[in-house]
Short mmCIF file of C-alpha atoms in Angstrom, two decimals:
data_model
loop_
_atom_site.label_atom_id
_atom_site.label_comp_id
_atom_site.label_asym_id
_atom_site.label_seq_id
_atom_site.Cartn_x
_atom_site.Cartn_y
_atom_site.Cartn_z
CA UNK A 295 75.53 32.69 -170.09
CA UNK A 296 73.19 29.94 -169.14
CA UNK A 297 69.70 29.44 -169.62
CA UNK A 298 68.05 31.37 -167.03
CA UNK A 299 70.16 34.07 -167.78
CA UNK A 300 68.57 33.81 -171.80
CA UNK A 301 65.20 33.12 -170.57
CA UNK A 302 65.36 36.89 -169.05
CA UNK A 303 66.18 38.59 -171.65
CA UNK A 304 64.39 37.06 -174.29
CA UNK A 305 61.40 37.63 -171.97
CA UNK A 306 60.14 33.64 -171.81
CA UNK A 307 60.54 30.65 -169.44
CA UNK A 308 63.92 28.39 -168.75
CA UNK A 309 61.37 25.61 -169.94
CA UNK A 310 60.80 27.68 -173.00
CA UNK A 311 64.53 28.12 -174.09
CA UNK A 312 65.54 24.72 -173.09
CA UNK A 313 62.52 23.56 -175.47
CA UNK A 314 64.32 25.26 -178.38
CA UNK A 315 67.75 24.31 -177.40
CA UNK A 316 66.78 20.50 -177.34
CA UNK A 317 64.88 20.80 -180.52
CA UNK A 318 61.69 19.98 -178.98
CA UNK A 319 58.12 20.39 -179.29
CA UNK A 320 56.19 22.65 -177.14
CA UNK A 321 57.02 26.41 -178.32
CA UNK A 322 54.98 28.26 -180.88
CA UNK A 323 57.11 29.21 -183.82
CA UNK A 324 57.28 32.67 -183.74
CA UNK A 325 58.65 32.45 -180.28
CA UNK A 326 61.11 29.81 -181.75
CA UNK A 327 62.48 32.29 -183.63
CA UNK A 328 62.52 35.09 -181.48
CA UNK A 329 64.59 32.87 -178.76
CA UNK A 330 66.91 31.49 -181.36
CA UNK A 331 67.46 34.93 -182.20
CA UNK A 332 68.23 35.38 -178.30
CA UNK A 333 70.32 33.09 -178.46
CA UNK A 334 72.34 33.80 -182.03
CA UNK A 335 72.80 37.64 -180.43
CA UNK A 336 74.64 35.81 -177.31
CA UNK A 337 76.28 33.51 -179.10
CA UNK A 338 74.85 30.91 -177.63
CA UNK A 339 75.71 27.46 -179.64
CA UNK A 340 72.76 27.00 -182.27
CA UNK A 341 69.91 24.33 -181.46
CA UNK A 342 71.21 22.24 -184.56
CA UNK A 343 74.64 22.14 -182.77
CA UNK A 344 74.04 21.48 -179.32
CA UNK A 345 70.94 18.63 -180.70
CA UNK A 346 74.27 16.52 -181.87
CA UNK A 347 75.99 16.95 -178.50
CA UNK A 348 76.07 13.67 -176.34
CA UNK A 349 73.06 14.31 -173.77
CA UNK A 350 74.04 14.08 -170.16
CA UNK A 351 71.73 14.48 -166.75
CA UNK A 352 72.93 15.52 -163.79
CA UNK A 353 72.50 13.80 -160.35
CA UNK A 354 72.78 16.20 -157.49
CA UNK A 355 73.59 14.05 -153.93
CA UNK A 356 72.82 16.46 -151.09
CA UNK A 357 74.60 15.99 -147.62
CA UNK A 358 73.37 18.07 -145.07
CA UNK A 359 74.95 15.60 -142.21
CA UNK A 360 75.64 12.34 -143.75
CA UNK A 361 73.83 10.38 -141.46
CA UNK A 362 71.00 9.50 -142.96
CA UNK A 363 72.75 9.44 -146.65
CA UNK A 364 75.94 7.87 -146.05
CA UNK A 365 75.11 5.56 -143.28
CA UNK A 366 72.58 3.32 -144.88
CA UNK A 367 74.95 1.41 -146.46
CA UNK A 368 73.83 0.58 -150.28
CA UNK A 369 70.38 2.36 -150.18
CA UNK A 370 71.32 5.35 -152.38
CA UNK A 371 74.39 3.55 -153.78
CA UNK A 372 71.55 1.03 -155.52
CA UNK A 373 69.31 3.85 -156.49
CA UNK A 374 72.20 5.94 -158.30
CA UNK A 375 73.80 2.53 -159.95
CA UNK A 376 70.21 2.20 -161.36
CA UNK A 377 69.81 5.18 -162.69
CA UNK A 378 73.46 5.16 -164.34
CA UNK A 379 72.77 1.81 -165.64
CA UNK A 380 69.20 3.65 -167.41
CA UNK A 381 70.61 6.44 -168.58
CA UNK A 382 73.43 4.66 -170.66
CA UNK A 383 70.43 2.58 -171.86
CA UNK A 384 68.54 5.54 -172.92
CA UNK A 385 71.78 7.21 -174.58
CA UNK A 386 72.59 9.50 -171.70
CA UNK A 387 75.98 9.78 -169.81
CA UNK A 388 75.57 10.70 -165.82
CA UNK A 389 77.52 13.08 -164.07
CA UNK A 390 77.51 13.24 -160.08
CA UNK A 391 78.22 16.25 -157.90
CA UNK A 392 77.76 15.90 -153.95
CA UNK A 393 76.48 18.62 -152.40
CA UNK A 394 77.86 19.13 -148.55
CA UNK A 395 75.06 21.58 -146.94
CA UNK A 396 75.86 24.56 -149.37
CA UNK A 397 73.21 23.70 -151.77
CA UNK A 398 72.73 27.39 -152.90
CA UNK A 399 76.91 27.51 -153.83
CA UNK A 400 76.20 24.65 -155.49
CA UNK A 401 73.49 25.35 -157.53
CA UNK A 402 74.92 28.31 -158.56
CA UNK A 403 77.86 26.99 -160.13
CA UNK A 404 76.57 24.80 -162.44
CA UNK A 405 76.45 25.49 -166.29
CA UNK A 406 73.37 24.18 -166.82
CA UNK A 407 73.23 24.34 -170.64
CA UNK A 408 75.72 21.11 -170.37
CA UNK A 409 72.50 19.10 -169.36
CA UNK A 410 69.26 18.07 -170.38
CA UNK A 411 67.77 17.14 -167.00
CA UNK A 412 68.65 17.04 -162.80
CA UNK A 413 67.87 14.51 -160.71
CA UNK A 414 68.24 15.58 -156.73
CA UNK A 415 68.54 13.30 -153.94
CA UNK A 416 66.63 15.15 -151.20
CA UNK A 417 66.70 12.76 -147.84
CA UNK A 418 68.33 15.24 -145.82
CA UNK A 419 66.92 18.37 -147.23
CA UNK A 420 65.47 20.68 -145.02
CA UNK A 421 61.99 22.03 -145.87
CA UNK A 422 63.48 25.92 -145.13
CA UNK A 423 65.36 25.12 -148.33
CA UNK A 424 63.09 23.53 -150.88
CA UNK A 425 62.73 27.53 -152.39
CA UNK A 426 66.11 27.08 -153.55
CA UNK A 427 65.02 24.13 -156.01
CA UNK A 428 63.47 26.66 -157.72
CA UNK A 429 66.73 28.10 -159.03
CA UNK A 430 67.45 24.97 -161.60
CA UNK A 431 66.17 26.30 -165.25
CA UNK A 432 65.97 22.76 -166.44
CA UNK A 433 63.70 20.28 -165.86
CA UNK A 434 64.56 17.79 -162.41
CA UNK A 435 63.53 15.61 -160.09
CA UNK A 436 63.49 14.77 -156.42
CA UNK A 437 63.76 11.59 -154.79
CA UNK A 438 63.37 10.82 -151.33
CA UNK A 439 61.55 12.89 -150.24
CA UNK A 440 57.62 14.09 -151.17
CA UNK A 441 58.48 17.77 -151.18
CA UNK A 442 55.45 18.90 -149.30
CA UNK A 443 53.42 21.65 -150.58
CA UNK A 444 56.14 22.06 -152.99
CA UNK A 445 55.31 21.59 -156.85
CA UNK A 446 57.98 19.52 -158.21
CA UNK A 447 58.60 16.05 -159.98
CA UNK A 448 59.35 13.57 -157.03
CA UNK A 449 59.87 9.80 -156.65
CA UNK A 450 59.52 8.40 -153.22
CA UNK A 451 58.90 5.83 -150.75
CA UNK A 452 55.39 5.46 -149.44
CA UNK A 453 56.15 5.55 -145.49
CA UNK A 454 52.69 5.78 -144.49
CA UNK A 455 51.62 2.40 -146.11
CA UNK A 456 54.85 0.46 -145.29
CA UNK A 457 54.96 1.44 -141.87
CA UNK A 458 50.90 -0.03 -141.04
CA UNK A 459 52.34 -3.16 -143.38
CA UNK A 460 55.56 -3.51 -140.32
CA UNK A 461 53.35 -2.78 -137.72
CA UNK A 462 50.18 -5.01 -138.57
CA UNK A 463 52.88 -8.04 -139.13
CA UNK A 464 54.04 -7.86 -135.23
CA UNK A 465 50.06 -7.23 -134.45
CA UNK A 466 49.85 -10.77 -136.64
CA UNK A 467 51.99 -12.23 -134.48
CA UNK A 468 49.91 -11.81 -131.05
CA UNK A 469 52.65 -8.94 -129.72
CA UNK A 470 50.25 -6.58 -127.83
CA UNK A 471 52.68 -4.04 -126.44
CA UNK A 472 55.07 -2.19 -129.26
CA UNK A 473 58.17 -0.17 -128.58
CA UNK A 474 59.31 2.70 -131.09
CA UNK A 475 63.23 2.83 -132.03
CA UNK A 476 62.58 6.43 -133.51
CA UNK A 477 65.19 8.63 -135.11
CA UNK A 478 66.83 11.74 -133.21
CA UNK A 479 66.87 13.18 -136.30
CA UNK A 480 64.21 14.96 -138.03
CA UNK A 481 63.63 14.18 -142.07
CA UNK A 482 60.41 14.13 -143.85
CA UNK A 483 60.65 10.10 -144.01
CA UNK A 484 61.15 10.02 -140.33
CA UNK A 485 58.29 12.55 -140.04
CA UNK A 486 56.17 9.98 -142.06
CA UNK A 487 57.05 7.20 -140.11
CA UNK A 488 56.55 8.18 -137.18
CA UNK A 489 52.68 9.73 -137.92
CA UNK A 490 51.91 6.24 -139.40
CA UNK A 491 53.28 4.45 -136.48
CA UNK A 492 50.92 6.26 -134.13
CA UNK A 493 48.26 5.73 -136.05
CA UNK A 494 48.53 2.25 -136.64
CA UNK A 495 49.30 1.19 -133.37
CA UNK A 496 45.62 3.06 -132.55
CA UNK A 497 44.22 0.95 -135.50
CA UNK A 498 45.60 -2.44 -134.59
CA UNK A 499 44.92 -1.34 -130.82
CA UNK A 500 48.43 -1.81 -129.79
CA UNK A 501 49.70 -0.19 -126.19
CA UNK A 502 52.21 1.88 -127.34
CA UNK A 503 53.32 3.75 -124.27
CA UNK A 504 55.47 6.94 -124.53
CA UNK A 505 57.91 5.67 -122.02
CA UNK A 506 58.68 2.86 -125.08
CA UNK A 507 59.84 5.55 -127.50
CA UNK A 508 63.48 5.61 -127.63
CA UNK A 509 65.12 8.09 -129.55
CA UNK A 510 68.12 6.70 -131.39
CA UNK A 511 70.74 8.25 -133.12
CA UNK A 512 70.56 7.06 -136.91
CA UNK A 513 74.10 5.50 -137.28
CA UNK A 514 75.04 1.82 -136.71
CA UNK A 515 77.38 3.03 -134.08
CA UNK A 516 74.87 6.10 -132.30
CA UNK A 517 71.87 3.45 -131.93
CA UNK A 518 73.97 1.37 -130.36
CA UNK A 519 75.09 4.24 -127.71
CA UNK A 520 71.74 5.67 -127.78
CA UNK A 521 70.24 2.69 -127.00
CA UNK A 522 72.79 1.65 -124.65
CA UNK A 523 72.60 4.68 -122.58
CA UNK A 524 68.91 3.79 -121.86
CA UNK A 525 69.64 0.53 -120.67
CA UNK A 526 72.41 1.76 -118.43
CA UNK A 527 69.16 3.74 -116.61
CA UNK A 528 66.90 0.62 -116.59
CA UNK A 529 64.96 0.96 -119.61
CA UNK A 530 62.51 -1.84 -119.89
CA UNK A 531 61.38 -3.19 -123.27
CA UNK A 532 57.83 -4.43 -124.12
CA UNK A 533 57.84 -7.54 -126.79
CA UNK A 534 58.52 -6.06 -129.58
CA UNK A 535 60.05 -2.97 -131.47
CA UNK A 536 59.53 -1.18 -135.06
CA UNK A 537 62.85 0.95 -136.11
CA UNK A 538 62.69 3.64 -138.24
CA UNK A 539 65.22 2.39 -140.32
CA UNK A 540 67.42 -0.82 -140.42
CA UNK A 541 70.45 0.89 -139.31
CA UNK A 542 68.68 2.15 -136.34
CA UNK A 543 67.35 -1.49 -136.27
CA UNK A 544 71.12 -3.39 -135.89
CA UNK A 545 72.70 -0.63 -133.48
CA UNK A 546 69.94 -1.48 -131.21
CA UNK A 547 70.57 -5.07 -131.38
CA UNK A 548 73.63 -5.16 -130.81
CA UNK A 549 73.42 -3.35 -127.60
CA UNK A 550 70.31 -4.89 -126.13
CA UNK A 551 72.20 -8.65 -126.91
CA UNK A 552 74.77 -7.26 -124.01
CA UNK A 553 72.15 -6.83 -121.70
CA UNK A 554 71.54 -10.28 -122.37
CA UNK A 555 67.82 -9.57 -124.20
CA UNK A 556 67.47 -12.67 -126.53
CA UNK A 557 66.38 -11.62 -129.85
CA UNK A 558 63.44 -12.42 -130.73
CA UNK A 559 62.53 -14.45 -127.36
CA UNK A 560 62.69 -11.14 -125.68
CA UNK A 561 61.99 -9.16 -127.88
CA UNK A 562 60.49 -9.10 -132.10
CA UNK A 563 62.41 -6.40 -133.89
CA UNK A 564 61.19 -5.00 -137.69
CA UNK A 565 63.23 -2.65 -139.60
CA UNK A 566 62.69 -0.61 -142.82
CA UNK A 567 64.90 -0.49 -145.83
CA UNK A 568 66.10 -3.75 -145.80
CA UNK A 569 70.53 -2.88 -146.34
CA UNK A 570 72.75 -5.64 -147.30
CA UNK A 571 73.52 -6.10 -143.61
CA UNK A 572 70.20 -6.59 -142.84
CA UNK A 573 70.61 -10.40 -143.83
CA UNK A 574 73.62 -11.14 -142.39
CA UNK A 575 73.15 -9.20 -138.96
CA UNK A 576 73.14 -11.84 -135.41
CA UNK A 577 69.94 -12.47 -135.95
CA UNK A 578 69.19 -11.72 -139.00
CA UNK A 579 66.78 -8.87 -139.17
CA UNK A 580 62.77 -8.98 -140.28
CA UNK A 581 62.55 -5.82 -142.24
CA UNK A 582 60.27 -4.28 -145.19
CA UNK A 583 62.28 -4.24 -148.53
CA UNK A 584 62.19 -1.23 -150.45
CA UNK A 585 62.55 -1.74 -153.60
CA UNK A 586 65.82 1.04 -155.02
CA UNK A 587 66.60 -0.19 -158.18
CA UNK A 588 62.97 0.48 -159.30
CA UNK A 589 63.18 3.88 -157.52
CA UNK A 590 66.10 4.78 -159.51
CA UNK A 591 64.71 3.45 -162.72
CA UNK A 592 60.89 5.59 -162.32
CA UNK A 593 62.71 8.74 -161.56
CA UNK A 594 64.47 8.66 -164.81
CA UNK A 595 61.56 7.96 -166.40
CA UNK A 596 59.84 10.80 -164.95
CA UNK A 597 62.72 12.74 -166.14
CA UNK A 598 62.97 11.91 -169.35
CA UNK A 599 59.24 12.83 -169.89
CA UNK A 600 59.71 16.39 -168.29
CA UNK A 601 62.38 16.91 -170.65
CA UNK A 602 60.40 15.65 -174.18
CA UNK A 603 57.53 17.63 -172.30
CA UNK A 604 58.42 20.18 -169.72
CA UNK A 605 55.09 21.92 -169.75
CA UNK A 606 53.58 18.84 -168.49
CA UNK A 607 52.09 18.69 -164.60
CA UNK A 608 54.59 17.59 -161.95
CA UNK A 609 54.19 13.93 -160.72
CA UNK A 610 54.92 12.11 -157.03
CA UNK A 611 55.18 8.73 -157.30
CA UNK A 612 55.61 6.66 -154.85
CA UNK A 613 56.70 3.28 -154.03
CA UNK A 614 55.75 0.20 -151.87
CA UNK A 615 57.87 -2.20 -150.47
CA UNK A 616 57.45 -5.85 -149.35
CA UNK A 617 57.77 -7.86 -146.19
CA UNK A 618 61.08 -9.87 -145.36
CA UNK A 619 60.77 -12.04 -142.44
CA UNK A 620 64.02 -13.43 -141.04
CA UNK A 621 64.65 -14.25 -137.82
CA UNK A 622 64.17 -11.28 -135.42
CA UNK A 623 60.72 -11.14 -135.03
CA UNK A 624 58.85 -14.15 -133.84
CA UNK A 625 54.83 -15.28 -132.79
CA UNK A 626 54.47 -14.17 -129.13
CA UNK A 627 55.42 -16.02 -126.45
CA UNK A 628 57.18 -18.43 -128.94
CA UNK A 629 59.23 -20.53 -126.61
CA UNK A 630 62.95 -20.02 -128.58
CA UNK A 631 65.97 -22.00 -127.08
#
C-alpha cells in the first residue's frame, strides 16, 4: 500500500502522511495520531522505523524521443552527476529510472514509500501530460522545463534572457542581418527561444527575414542533413546565425564548411548550452554556457526544503548562463585568412 493509497483512507493529504512517516513537522497532533493509527491498521512500517531507514530520492529521466535528452552530449549527464554527488553529501543515496514515453506506466509502478523526494527531468515532456505529475504523493521537482501554468517545484534555464544576451553579442559585433538555426522539434525551451529571438532581433533592429529560418533537426547528424538539404536548393545565408542549441550549432557547421562557407568569414555562428564538443568543434564554437552543475545542485536544494516543509509554496528558479566566445563568431566584415 503506498502513500496515496493511506492518504485516502485516512481522509488527509499524501503531504500529510509523508509528514508523519518522515517524522516531520507540519501536522497537528491529533491528526498525527489518527494517521499513525492509519497506518498501524495497514501495517504500514511505524514512523520510528522507517525515520532509521537510509533516505533515498528518486530521479525520474523522461524520454519521449531522445533527441533532445540523449543527444546533447553531457548536458543532463552533468546535471544528474551533480545531484548524485549532493545527495551523498546530504546523506541521501540516488536511484535512477528512465522513463521511455510511458510516463503514466511508470509512475504507477513505483513504491513510493521507498523515497523521500522525486526529482523529474522534463525537457521532452509534453504539456498534454504535465496532469500526470500530479499522480506522485511525495514531494518533487522538475527541471528543464518551467511547467507553464502548472504549480510545481521547477529549476530551469532562463531562455528568454540568454537568448537577447546571444543575440545582442552578434548585434555588438556590427552583423546587421541574423539567420535562425531553429529546432524541428517543439519543447518548451525551444518555444522560449524562439519568442526571445524574435523579439530581440526587433529590439536590436536586426533584419531577420523568414526566408533565414531554417528548421533543423536537433541531432549532430539531422542538422547536418537538414541543413544540407537547404543548401542543395540554394539557400543563401546572411552573416551570421543563432542555433537553438549547440548540437544544432555543429551539424550546421559541418555541412555549410562543404559548401565551402568559411566560418566565421562567411558567416558568425552562436550556440546555446555550451557541450564538451563545443570547444573542440572546427572552429571552435561561440556559445552561452549554462551553468548544469549548479542546476543540479539548486534542484536538490529545492527538494530537500519541500520535503522538511511540504506545505510550503512551489518555487521556479531559474538560471543564467554566461558568454563563451571562441572562434565562430567574429566583428563584421573582419577580413579572416
Amino acid at each position: 500500500m503506498n502513500i496515496r493509497e493511506i492518504a485516502k483512507i485516512a481522509g488527509v493529504s499524501p503531504a500529510a502522511v509523508s509528514l508523519v512517516i518522515n517524522n516531520k513537522k507540519g501536522v497537528g497532533e491529533e491528526t498525527r495520531k489518527h494517521i499513525i493509527s492509519v497506518l498501524e491498521e495497514y501495517n504500514y512500517t511505524l514512523p520510528r522505523k522507517i525515520n532509521k531507514a537510509p533516505k533515498h530520492i528518486l530521479f525520474i529521466k523522461y524520454i519521449k524521443n531522445g533527441m533532445i535528452v540523449e543527444e546533447n552530449t553531457g548536458f543532463v549527464s552533468s546535471i544528474m552527476d551533480s545531484i548524485e554527488n549532493d545527495c551523498r553529501n546530504q546523506g541521501y543515496d540516488l536511484s535512477i529510472i528512465i522513463s521511455e514515453n510511458n510516463l503514466e506506466n511508470t509512475l504507477s509502478h513505483i513504491n513510493y514509500s521507498n523515497y523521500q523526494g522525486l526529482i523529474f527531468l522534463g525537457t521532452e515532456l509534453e504539456s498534454c501530460r504535465y496532469p500526470l505529475l500530479e499522480k506522485i504523493p511525495i514531494p518533487f521537482l522538475v527541471i528543464d522545463n518551467v511547467m507553464p501554468n502548472f504549480n510545481c517545484n521547477c529549476v530551469v534555464i532562463a531562455n528568454k534572457e540568454i537568448v537577447n544576451q546571444a543575440v545582442s553579442y552578434l548585434a555588438s559585433l556590427g552583423h546587421k542581418d541574423i539567420a535562425y538555426f531553429r529546432s524541428d522539434m517543439s519543447i518548451q525551451n525551444f518555444v522560449e527561444r524562439s519568442e526571445s529571438f524574435y523579439q530581440a532581433c526587433n529590439k536590436l533592429n536586426l533584419n531577420f527575414n523568414p526566408a533565414n529560418e531554417f528548421l533543423l533537426t536537433p541531432t549532430l547528424l539531422g542538422a547536418y542533413n537538414s541543413m544540407k538539404a537547404y543548401l542543395e536548393k540554394g539557400a543563401k545565408l546572411p552573416s551570421c546565425a543563432f542555433a537553438d542549441n549547440d548540437t544544432i550549432a555543429i551539424g550546421a557547421i559541418k555541412a555549410l564548411k562543404e559548401y565551402r562557407y568559411k566560418i566565421p568569414k562567411d558567416i558568425s555562428i552562436i550556440g546555446f548550452d555550451d557541450i564538451h564538443f563545443s570547444a573542440i568543434n572546427s572552429p571552435s564554437l561561440t556559445t552561452m554556457n549554462v551553468p548544469k552543475k549548479l542546476i543540479g545542485s539548486i534542484a536538490l536544494k529545492h527538494l530537500l526544503n519541500s520535503i522538511e516543509d511540504p506545505t510550503g509554496n512551489s518555487i521556479k528558479s531559474h538560471i543564467g548562463a554566461t558568454l563563451v566566445v571562441r572562434h565562430s563568431t567574429c566583428e563584421y566584415g573582419f577580413n579572416i585568412d
